[in-house]
């Protein structure tokens, strides 16, 4: 990746101004965040056993300063809707990094994108993030710097935003799904192959949930469990099926679904999240299995074992989730924006928003970022605060693209390939040859990145941003 010099960044920092004065943030697992929790997030490099054979060198991970843990997977961070969330990133990597809070509607200068919203956080430096999450649900956090390597080597964690009005479950399991690319000696191999980057992307060799192959979790017999699933992988699209238990989809990408439905098979692509209400089997010792059935041979993602006497709960007992803000689009006055997702002839390396991996394969509106235009880093479109826009996204490639928008939400309106629910979301999986309309209200000032979340596609051209003024 091409890095800009510290001198240049110091100049840009002077232009960008201050980026918050908060100190620290968030406890693990069941603890709730308050505005005074002094917790710091460290970006670290170390040796971690991933495949059960021997330690993998050079794993990048997040940890909580002053809170040693035997669990090497990234901490599950928890915040309260509407309450001040403060995080201080301490960079202990040998290269610059940042944190992007995926799916959170926040001030632009807290979004964690170098050269767009903030300067690099260099080795040994700190950076303060502070915002109040306006929506409850399942979100996540990851770097937006040397993204393919840093995310590929482990920097991706789950952020849960809680609301006291949500129904009470008998248990909760959070699954951070991702691959690692390891060789037979348990060490990292090349993160991508150019021929694969020009297609679906390069898949990992070791599948994990919470950095473990096929982990097993104990859950209360006959109880209602909230299963929060986050696809933090840089490439893999999951087709998930749960065997041995009843389950309903209750939220997608952090937002409650308009109508709950039984889980048959759910597609979860990089960047997306899926919340399930699972009714655990009544027999103690019964095993439930979450599988990925894509592309053909099912692979076990995680196992669940019923423990204790049956609680004899029923999915009908479960009340509604707290409502998040919707997308109140004025379609009668909407401005249409064409967004063509296309391949491009291989070109020389171009710097994307997060640097270059040496190739240009993908484009938005036939222009890889940055493109051959009078202003190669100009926004895709200039949006006016408060106005409604229809993003007319057309995928003319033979591959799917999970398109993610920073800082704002959209709502699917129509598709030529399938019936769409009016889901509020920040990430939409655009199928091959699909034309989809996404309604967007430009309700957040700033420069907001729009890109494919298959990271090889992002870094080889399928990237841009909207400017809201």
Short mmCIF file of C-alpha atoms in Angstrom, two decimals:
data_model
loop_
_atom_site.label_atom_id
_atom_site.label_comp_id
_atom_site.label_asym_id
_atom_site.label_seq_id
_atom_site.Cartn_x
_atom_site.Cartn_y
_atom_site.Cartn_z
CA UNK A 1 0.00 0.00 0.00
CA UNK A 2 1.18 3.55 -0.72
CA UNK A 3 1.36 5.66 2.42
CA UNK A 4 1.33 9.44 2.50
CA UNK A 5 4.16 11.03 4.45
CA UNK A 6 3.72 12.17 8.05
CA UNK A 7 4.49 15.72 6.95
CA UNK A 8 1.61 15.64 4.48
CA UNK A 9 -0.66 14.18 7.14
CA UNK A 10 0.26 16.89 9.62
CA UNK A 11 -0.84 19.44 7.05
CA UNK A 12 -4.09 17.57 6.45
CA UNK A 13 -4.71 17.28 10.18
CA UNK A 14 -4.49 21.04 10.48
CA UNK A 15 -7.19 21.34 7.85
CA UNK A 16 -9.37 18.59 9.26
CA UNK A 17 -9.25 20.00 12.79
CA UNK A 18 -9.81 18.19 16.08
CA UNK A 19 -11.42 14.75 16.19
CA UNK A 20 -13.01 14.47 19.61
CA UNK A 21 -11.75 14.59 23.15
CA UNK A 22 -13.12 11.33 24.52
CA UNK A 23 -10.86 8.99 26.41
CA UNK A 24 -11.85 5.38 26.27
CA UNK A 25 -14.62 2.95 25.67
CA UNK A 26 -16.41 -0.27 26.25
CA UNK A 27 -16.35 -3.41 28.29
CA UNK A 28 -16.62 -6.95 26.91
CA UNK A 29 -19.62 -9.19 26.54
CA UNK A 30 -22.45 -8.56 29.00
CA UNK A 31 -21.23 -5.27 30.48
CA UNK A 32 -22.97 -2.10 29.32
CA UNK A 33 -21.11 1.03 28.32
CA UNK A 34 -21.54 4.29 30.16
CA UNK A 35 -20.09 7.67 29.29
CA UNK A 36 -17.43 7.37 32.01
CA UNK A 37 -16.04 3.92 31.23
CA UNK A 38 -12.28 4.52 30.74
CA UNK A 39 -11.49 1.72 28.28
CA UNK A 40 -8.89 1.93 25.52
CA UNK A 41 -8.75 -0.20 22.38
CA UNK A 42 -5.33 -1.41 21.29
CA UNK A 43 -4.47 -2.58 17.78
CA UNK A 44 -1.85 -5.29 18.32
CA UNK A 45 0.27 -7.82 16.44
CA UNK A 46 1.12 -11.21 17.92
CA UNK A 47 1.26 -14.98 17.61
CA UNK A 48 -2.15 -16.64 17.94
CA UNK A 49 -3.24 -20.29 17.56
CA UNK A 50 -5.95 -20.26 14.90
CA UNK A 51 -6.08 -23.69 13.26
CA UNK A 52 -5.44 -25.86 16.32
CA UNK A 53 -1.99 -26.91 15.08
CA UNK A 54 0.47 -24.18 16.00
CA UNK A 55 0.53 -20.43 16.52
CA UNK A 56 0.16 -18.19 13.49
CA UNK A 57 2.68 -15.34 13.44
CA UNK A 58 1.74 -11.77 12.60
CA UNK A 59 -1.93 -11.95 13.57
CA UNK A 60 -3.46 -8.50 13.96
CA UNK A 61 -6.02 -8.18 16.72
CA UNK A 62 -7.85 -5.74 18.96
CA UNK A 63 -7.50 -5.84 22.72
CA UNK A 64 -8.64 -3.78 25.69
CA UNK A 65 -5.77 -1.97 27.39
CA UNK A 66 -5.22 -3.15 30.94
CA UNK A 67 -7.59 -6.09 30.55
CA UNK A 68 -5.56 -9.19 29.64
CA UNK A 69 -7.64 -11.94 28.08
CA UNK A 70 -6.98 -15.54 27.12
CA UNK A 71 -9.44 -15.06 24.25
CA UNK A 72 -7.46 -13.69 21.27
CA UNK A 73 -10.56 -12.83 19.22
CA UNK A 74 -11.55 -9.16 19.08
CA UNK A 75 -13.55 -7.93 22.09
CA UNK A 76 -17.31 -7.65 21.71
CA UNK A 77 -17.95 -3.97 22.42
CA UNK A 78 -21.26 -2.81 23.89
CA UNK A 79 -22.82 0.63 23.87
CA UNK A 80 -26.20 2.10 24.82
CA UNK A 81 -28.39 3.76 22.25
CA UNK A 82 -28.29 7.55 22.65
CA UNK A 83 -25.54 7.52 25.30
CA UNK A 84 -22.05 8.88 24.79
CA UNK A 85 -19.68 6.31 23.38
CA UNK A 86 -15.98 7.09 23.76
CA UNK A 87 -13.16 5.02 22.32
CA UNK A 88 -9.48 5.73 22.28
CA UNK A 89 -7.55 3.77 19.66
CA UNK A 90 -3.93 3.03 20.61
CA UNK A 91 -1.93 1.87 17.61
CA UNK A 92 0.67 -0.76 18.52
CA UNK A 93 0.95 -2.09 14.96
CA UNK A 94 4.03 -1.46 12.83
CA UNK A 95 1.95 0.57 10.36
CA UNK A 96 -0.79 3.22 10.41
CA UNK A 97 -4.39 2.27 11.12
CA UNK A 98 -7.84 3.71 11.97
CA UNK A 99 -11.24 2.42 13.16
CA UNK A 100 -14.38 2.63 11.04
CA UNK A 101 -17.64 2.01 12.94
CA UNK A 102 -19.55 0.03 10.33
CA UNK A 103 -23.27 0.80 10.14
CA UNK A 104 -23.26 3.55 12.78
CA UNK A 105 -24.74 6.94 11.85
CA UNK A 106 -22.23 9.30 13.42
CA UNK A 107 -20.48 12.64 12.80
CA UNK A 108 -18.31 12.55 9.68
CA UNK A 109 -15.08 13.20 11.54
CA UNK A 110 -15.59 10.02 13.58
CA UNK A 111 -15.98 7.70 10.57
CA UNK A 112 -12.39 6.48 10.48
CA UNK A 113 -11.48 6.83 6.79
CA UNK A 114 -7.97 8.22 6.22
CA UNK A 115 -7.70 11.17 3.81
CA UNK A 116 -11.49 11.51 3.80
CA UNK A 117 -12.46 12.07 7.44
CA UNK A 118 -9.27 11.78 9.53
CA UNK A 119 -5.49 11.44 9.33
CA UNK A 120 -3.66 8.17 9.87
CA UNK A 121 -3.09 6.95 13.40
CA UNK A 122 0.63 6.16 13.29
CA UNK A 123 2.49 3.56 15.31
CA UNK A 124 2.47 4.57 18.96
CA UNK A 125 -0.13 7.31 18.43
CA UNK A 126 -3.65 7.55 19.81
CA UNK A 127 -6.92 8.78 18.38
CA UNK A 128 -10.15 9.59 20.20
CA UNK A 129 -13.58 8.67 18.87
CA UNK A 130 -16.76 9.96 20.51
CA UNK A 131 -20.36 9.70 19.32
CA UNK A 132 -23.85 8.72 20.50
CA UNK A 133 -25.23 5.76 18.52
CA UNK A 134 -28.76 6.71 17.39
CA UNK A 135 -29.78 3.14 16.48
CA UNK A 136 -29.80 -0.08 18.50
CA UNK A 137 -28.66 -3.33 16.93
CA UNK A 138 -25.68 -5.34 15.74
CA UNK A 139 -22.82 -3.41 14.15
CA UNK A 140 -19.06 -3.86 13.86
CA UNK A 141 -15.71 -2.09 13.72
CA UNK A 142 -12.63 -2.50 11.54
CA UNK A 143 -9.76 -0.47 10.05
CA UNK A 144 -10.06 1.52 6.84
CA UNK A 145 -6.32 1.50 6.28
CA UNK A 146 -4.29 -1.15 4.42
CA UNK A 147 -7.66 -2.85 4.66
CA UNK A 148 -7.04 -6.14 2.92
CA UNK A 149 -4.05 -7.00 5.10
CA UNK A 150 -5.30 -5.60 8.39
CA UNK A 151 -8.80 -7.07 8.15
CA UNK A 152 -7.48 -10.26 6.57
CA UNK A 153 -5.13 -10.79 9.48
CA UNK A 154 -7.80 -10.28 12.11
CA UNK A 155 -8.75 -6.65 12.75
CA UNK A 156 -12.55 -6.87 12.81
CA UNK A 157 -14.75 -6.88 15.90
CA UNK A 158 -18.44 -6.71 16.82
CA UNK A 159 -20.16 -3.64 18.30
CA UNK A 160 -23.56 -4.21 19.95
CA UNK A 161 -25.73 -1.16 20.63
CA UNK A 162 -28.28 -2.04 23.30
CA UNK A 163 -31.71 -0.62 24.08
CA UNK A 164 -33.43 -1.33 27.40
CA UNK A 165 -36.75 -1.58 25.56
CA UNK A 166 -35.64 -4.70 23.70
CA UNK A 167 -37.22 -7.99 24.88
CA UNK A 168 -35.27 -10.10 27.36
CA UNK A 169 -33.71 -13.29 26.03
CA UNK A 170 -32.55 -16.31 28.03
CA UNK A 171 -29.13 -16.10 26.43
CA UNK A 172 -27.10 -14.51 23.66
CA UNK A 173 -24.37 -15.74 21.32
CA UNK A 174 -22.36 -13.37 19.11
CA UNK A 175 -20.62 -14.90 16.07
CA UNK A 176 -17.86 -13.03 14.22
CA UNK A 177 -17.56 -14.98 10.95
CA UNK A 178 -14.38 -14.78 8.94
CA UNK A 179 -11.69 -16.71 7.10
CA UNK A 180 -7.93 -16.67 7.43
CA UNK A 181 -5.53 -17.48 4.57
CA UNK A 182 -3.08 -19.97 6.07
CA UNK A 183 -0.71 -22.50 4.59
CA UNK A 184 -0.10 -26.04 5.81
CA UNK A 185 2.43 -24.66 8.31
CA UNK A 186 -0.28 -22.50 9.96
CA UNK A 187 1.32 -19.29 8.67
CA UNK A 188 -0.22 -16.57 6.52
CA UNK A 189 0.01 -16.93 2.77
CA UNK A 190 -0.53 -14.23 0.14
CA UNK A 191 -3.76 -12.40 0.95
CA UNK A 192 -5.06 -12.30 -2.61
CA UNK A 193 -4.61 -13.69 -6.09
CA UNK A 194 -5.04 -11.19 -8.94
CA UNK A 195 -7.08 -13.61 -11.06
CA UNK A 196 -9.47 -14.10 -8.10
CA UNK A 197 -9.59 -10.40 -7.23
CA UNK A 198 -10.89 -9.87 -10.78
CA UNK A 199 -13.69 -12.36 -10.09
CA UNK A 200 -15.39 -13.23 -6.79
CA UNK A 201 -12.39 -12.43 -4.61
CA UNK A 202 -9.79 -14.67 -2.95
CA UNK A 203 -11.21 -17.03 -0.35
CA UNK A 204 -9.55 -17.97 2.92
CA UNK A 205 -8.31 -21.46 3.71
CA UNK A 206 -9.49 -21.59 7.35
CA UNK A 207 -13.09 -20.80 8.26
CA UNK A 208 -13.70 -19.54 11.78
CA UNK A 209 -16.40 -18.19 14.06
CA UNK A 210 -14.89 -16.02 16.80
CA UNK A 211 -11.49 -17.17 15.52
CA UNK A 212 -12.27 -20.84 16.18
CA UNK A 213 -13.04 -23.60 13.66
CA UNK A 214 -16.51 -25.01 14.44
CA UNK A 215 -16.84 -23.67 18.02
CA UNK A 216 -19.50 -25.10 20.37
CA UNK A 217 -21.60 -22.95 22.71
CA UNK A 218 -23.82 -24.04 25.60
CA UNK A 219 -27.32 -22.56 25.49
CA UNK A 220 -30.33 -22.94 27.82
CA UNK A 221 -32.55 -25.91 27.01
CA UNK A 222 -35.97 -24.77 25.78
CA UNK A 223 -34.90 -21.13 26.02
CA UNK A 224 -34.95 -18.18 23.65
CA UNK A 225 -31.48 -17.14 22.54
CA UNK A 226 -30.50 -14.10 20.52
CA UNK A 227 -27.94 -15.10 17.92
CA UNK A 228 -26.07 -12.11 16.49
CA UNK A 229 -24.15 -12.98 13.31
CA UNK A 230 -21.67 -10.62 11.66
CA UNK A 231 -19.86 -11.37 8.39
CA UNK A 232 -16.51 -9.66 8.86
CA UNK A 233 -14.79 -11.66 6.13
CA UNK A 234 -13.10 -9.80 3.28
CA UNK A 235 -14.60 -12.08 0.60
CA UNK A 236 -16.94 -14.89 1.64
CA UNK A 237 -20.72 -14.72 1.13
CA UNK A 238 -22.55 -17.08 3.51
CA UNK A 239 -25.74 -19.07 2.92
CA UNK A 240 -26.71 -19.92 6.49
CA UNK A 241 -29.00 -22.68 7.69
CA UNK A 242 -29.71 -23.79 11.28
CA UNK A 243 -30.46 -27.45 11.98
CA UNK A 244 -32.09 -28.73 15.16
CA UNK A 245 -33.88 -25.61 16.39
CA UNK A 246 -36.61 -23.18 15.44
CA UNK A 247 -35.35 -19.73 14.48
CA UNK A 248 -36.83 -16.46 13.29
CA UNK A 249 -35.08 -13.57 11.56
CA UNK A 250 -35.66 -10.53 13.79
CA UNK A 251 -33.15 -7.98 12.46
CA UNK A 252 -30.97 -7.45 9.40
CA UNK A 253 -27.98 -5.10 9.35
CA UNK A 254 -28.85 -3.88 12.84
CA UNK A 255 -32.46 -2.92 12.10
CA UNK A 256 -35.65 -4.81 13.06
CA UNK A 257 -37.32 -6.47 10.08
CA UNK A 258 -40.83 -5.24 9.14
CA UNK A 259 -42.16 -8.77 9.57
CA UNK A 260 -40.43 -11.68 11.29
CA UNK A 261 -40.15 -14.87 9.32
CA UNK A 262 -38.89 -18.35 9.99
CA UNK A 263 -35.28 -18.97 9.03
CA UNK A 264 -34.97 -21.29 6.07
CA UNK A 265 -31.72 -20.07 4.52
CA UNK A 266 -30.29 -16.57 4.89
CA UNK A 267 -27.64 -14.95 2.72
CA UNK A 268 -25.13 -12.84 4.64
CA UNK A 269 -22.41 -11.09 2.66
CA UNK A 270 -19.29 -9.22 3.86
CA UNK A 271 -20.37 -6.25 5.98
CA UNK A 272 -23.86 -7.58 6.69
CA UNK A 273 -25.40 -8.68 9.98
CA UNK A 274 -28.19 -11.10 10.85
CA UNK A 275 -30.05 -11.33 14.20
CA UNK A 276 -31.95 -14.52 14.94
CA UNK A 277 -34.31 -15.47 17.75
CA UNK A 278 -33.56 -19.15 18.32
CA UNK A 279 -35.86 -21.45 20.27
CA UNK A 280 -33.51 -24.06 21.72
CA UNK A 281 -34.46 -27.74 21.66
CA UNK A 282 -36.24 -29.16 24.75
CA UNK A 283 -33.90 -32.13 25.28
CA UNK A 284 -30.82 -31.48 27.40
CA UNK A 285 -27.70 -32.37 25.44
CA UNK A 286 -29.37 -31.82 22.07
CA UNK A 287 -27.08 -30.29 19.47
CA UNK A 288 -28.00 -27.58 16.98
CA UNK A 289 -25.73 -26.83 14.03
CA UNK A 290 -25.33 -23.61 12.05
CA UNK A 291 -24.11 -24.44 8.54
CA UNK A 292 -22.94 -22.55 5.49
CA UNK A 293 -24.38 -24.34 2.47
CA UNK A 294 -22.67 -22.13 -0.15
CA UNK A 295 -21.63 -23.15 -2.72
CA UNK A 296 -22.54 -26.86 -2.46
CA UNK A 297 -21.03 -28.92 0.36
CA UNK A 298 -22.35 -27.72 3.77
CA UNK A 299 -19.69 -26.52 6.19
CA UNK A 300 -20.24 -26.30 9.95
CA UNK A 301 -20.01 -22.71 11.20
CA UNK A 302 -20.82 -23.29 14.89
CA UNK A 303 -22.55 -25.79 17.15
CA UNK A 304 -24.88 -25.20 20.10
CA UNK A 305 -25.60 -27.64 22.94
CA UNK A 306 -28.70 -27.48 25.14
CA UNK A 307 -27.91 -27.49 28.86
CA UNK A 308 -30.14 -27.55 31.95
CA UNK A 309 -33.84 -28.20 32.41
CA UNK A 310 -36.16 -26.94 29.70
CA UNK A 311 -37.38 -23.37 30.11
CA UNK A 312 -40.28 -24.23 27.79
CA UNK A 313 -40.27 -20.86 26.09
CA UNK A 314 -42.08 -20.09 22.87
CA UNK A 315 -41.10 -17.78 20.03
CA UNK A 316 -44.52 -16.21 20.39
CA UNK A 317 -43.45 -14.99 23.86
CA UNK A 318 -40.96 -12.62 22.28
CA UNK A 319 -41.99 -8.99 22.10
CA UNK A 320 -40.87 -6.54 19.39
CA UNK A 321 -37.41 -5.02 19.20
CA UNK A 322 -37.07 -1.32 19.88
CA UNK A 323 -37.76 0.63 16.70
CA UNK A 324 -34.90 2.44 14.95
CA UNK A 325 -35.29 5.52 12.80
CA UNK A 326 -36.54 4.70 9.34
CA UNK A 327 -35.73 6.24 5.97
CA UNK A 328 -38.57 8.72 5.41
CA UNK A 329 -37.99 9.22 1.72
CA UNK A 330 -40.03 11.66 -0.36
CA UNK A 331 -40.08 9.61 -3.54
CA UNK A 332 -42.22 12.16 -5.38
CA UNK A 333 -39.35 14.66 -5.17
CA UNK A 334 -36.42 12.26 -5.37
CA UNK A 335 -33.36 12.93 -7.51
CA UNK A 336 -32.14 9.82 -9.33
CA UNK A 337 -28.44 8.93 -9.29
CA UNK A 338 -27.18 6.24 -11.71
CA UNK A 339 -24.60 3.89 -10.21
CA UNK A 340 -23.23 1.34 -12.65
CA UNK A 341 -21.16 -1.44 -11.06
CA UNK A 342 -18.84 -2.71 -13.74
CA UNK A 343 -15.54 -4.37 -14.48
CA UNK A 344 -12.79 -2.39 -16.11
CA UNK A 345 -9.85 -3.38 -18.26
CA UNK A 346 -6.83 -4.13 -16.12
CA UNK A 347 -4.82 -0.98 -15.65
CA UNK A 348 -1.79 0.16 -13.76
CA UNK A 349 -2.11 0.43 -10.00
CA UNK A 350 -4.40 3.15 -8.69
CA UNK A 351 -4.65 4.40 -5.14
CA UNK A 352 -8.10 3.72 -3.76
CA UNK A 353 -9.36 5.48 -0.64
CA UNK A 354 -7.47 2.87 1.34
CA UNK A 355 -4.39 2.54 -0.90
CA UNK A 356 -3.58 0.17 -3.74
CA UNK A 357 -2.90 -3.54 -4.17
CA UNK A 358 -1.41 -3.00 -7.60
CA UNK A 359 -4.35 -3.58 -9.93
CA UNK A 360 -7.49 -1.95 -11.28
CA UNK A 361 -10.33 -4.39 -12.05
CA UNK A 362 -13.57 -2.72 -10.93
CA UNK A 363 -15.39 0.58 -11.35
CA UNK A 364 -18.43 2.66 -10.46
CA UNK A 365 -19.97 4.42 -13.46
CA UNK A 366 -17.12 2.95 -15.54
CA UNK A 367 -14.52 4.91 -13.55
CA UNK A 368 -12.21 3.09 -11.12
CA UNK A 369 -11.35 5.20 -8.08
CA UNK A 370 -9.53 7.51 -8.57
CA UNK A 371 -10.42 7.85 -12.22
CA UNK A 372 -9.21 9.61 -15.34
CA UNK A 373 -11.29 12.73 -14.81
CA UNK A 374 -10.44 16.42 -14.36
CA UNK A 375 -10.71 15.83 -10.60
CA UNK A 376 -9.84 12.15 -10.01
CA UNK A 377 -10.95 12.26 -6.38
CA UNK A 378 -14.25 14.08 -6.94
CA UNK A 379 -17.37 12.65 -5.27
CA UNK A 380 -19.72 10.34 -7.13
CA UNK A 381 -22.42 12.94 -6.52
CA UNK A 382 -23.07 16.08 -4.48
CA UNK A 383 -26.10 15.67 -2.24
CA UNK A 384 -28.09 18.38 -0.48
CA UNK A 385 -28.90 17.96 3.20
CA UNK A 386 -32.46 16.74 3.76
CA UNK A 387 -33.21 15.84 0.15
CA UNK A 388 -34.30 12.40 -1.07
CA UNK A 389 -32.29 10.48 -3.65
CA UNK A 390 -32.89 7.25 -5.54
CA UNK A 391 -29.70 5.30 -6.05
CA UNK A 392 -30.25 3.36 -9.29
CA UNK A 393 -27.66 0.63 -8.81
CA UNK A 394 -27.07 -1.64 -11.78
CA UNK A 395 -24.67 -4.58 -11.63
CA UNK A 396 -23.53 -5.51 -15.15
CA UNK A 397 -20.91 -7.98 -13.90
CA UNK A 398 -21.29 -11.76 -13.40
CA UNK A 399 -20.39 -11.41 -9.71
CA UNK A 400 -22.28 -10.21 -6.63
CA UNK A 401 -21.24 -6.99 -4.87
CA UNK A 402 -22.19 -6.13 -1.26
CA UNK A 403 -22.37 -2.35 -1.53
CA UNK A 404 -21.88 -0.42 1.73
CA UNK A 405 -22.66 3.23 2.47
CA UNK A 406 -20.98 4.98 5.39
CA UNK A 407 -22.80 7.29 7.80
CA UNK A 408 -26.33 7.00 6.43
CA UNK A 409 -28.99 4.36 5.80
CA UNK A 410 -30.98 3.53 2.70
CA UNK A 411 -34.10 1.48 1.99
CA UNK A 412 -34.59 -0.97 -0.86
CA UNK A 413 -37.49 0.09 -3.09
CA UNK A 414 -37.43 -2.26 -6.07
CA UNK A 415 -35.39 -4.87 -7.90
CA UNK A 416 -35.66 -6.52 -11.30
CA UNK A 417 -34.45 -9.85 -9.84
CA UNK A 418 -36.46 -10.41 -6.64
CA UNK A 419 -39.12 -9.12 -4.33
CA UNK A 420 -37.53 -6.73 -1.84
CA UNK A 421 -38.63 -5.91 1.68
CA UNK A 422 -38.51 -2.24 2.68
CA UNK A 423 -35.52 -2.92 4.92
CA UNK A 424 -33.47 -0.11 6.41
CA UNK A 425 -29.82 -0.97 5.85
CA UNK A 426 -26.31 0.25 5.10
CA UNK A 427 -25.16 -2.76 3.05
CA UNK A 428 -27.00 -4.32 0.09
CA UNK A 429 -25.88 -7.41 -1.81
CA UNK A 430 -26.36 -6.53 -5.50
CA UNK A 431 -26.75 -9.73 -7.50
CA UNK A 432 -25.33 -10.28 -11.00
CA UNK A 433 -27.42 -8.41 -13.59
CA UNK A 434 -29.56 -6.89 -10.83
CA UNK A 435 -31.02 -3.41 -11.07
CA UNK A 436 -32.05 -2.13 -7.65
CA UNK A 437 -33.41 1.18 -6.40
CA UNK A 438 -32.24 2.30 -2.96
CA UNK A 439 -33.97 5.30 -1.38
CA UNK A 440 -31.66 7.61 0.56
CA UNK A 441 -32.33 10.76 2.57
CA UNK A 442 -29.14 12.83 2.77
CA UNK A 443 -29.43 13.45 6.50
CA UNK A 444 -25.77 13.55 7.56
CA UNK A 445 -23.29 16.24 6.54
CA UNK A 446 -19.89 15.23 5.23
CA UNK A 447 -18.06 12.96 2.80
CA UNK A 448 -19.45 9.42 2.99
CA UNK A 449 -17.67 6.50 1.36
CA UNK A 450 -19.65 4.11 -0.88
CA UNK A 451 -17.90 0.88 -1.86
CA UNK A 452 -18.08 -2.85 -2.42
CA UNK A 453 -17.28 -4.71 0.82
CA UNK A 454 -15.48 -7.51 -0.98
CA UNK A 455 -12.26 -5.76 -0.09
CA UNK A 456 -10.35 -6.76 -3.25
CA UNK A 457 -13.14 -5.16 -5.29
CA UNK A 458 -13.04 -2.04 -3.13
CA UNK A 459 -9.29 -1.69 -3.46
CA UNK A 460 -9.22 -2.29 -7.20
CA UNK A 461 -11.69 0.42 -8.15
CA UNK A 462 -15.25 -0.14 -6.84
CA UNK A 463 -15.06 2.78 -4.45
CA UNK A 464 -16.20 6.38 -4.27
CA UNK A 465 -17.98 8.80 -1.95
CA UNK A 466 -20.96 11.11 -1.71
CA UNK A 467 -20.59 14.69 -0.47
CA UNK A 468 -23.52 15.98 1.61
CA UNK A 469 -23.66 19.76 2.07
#
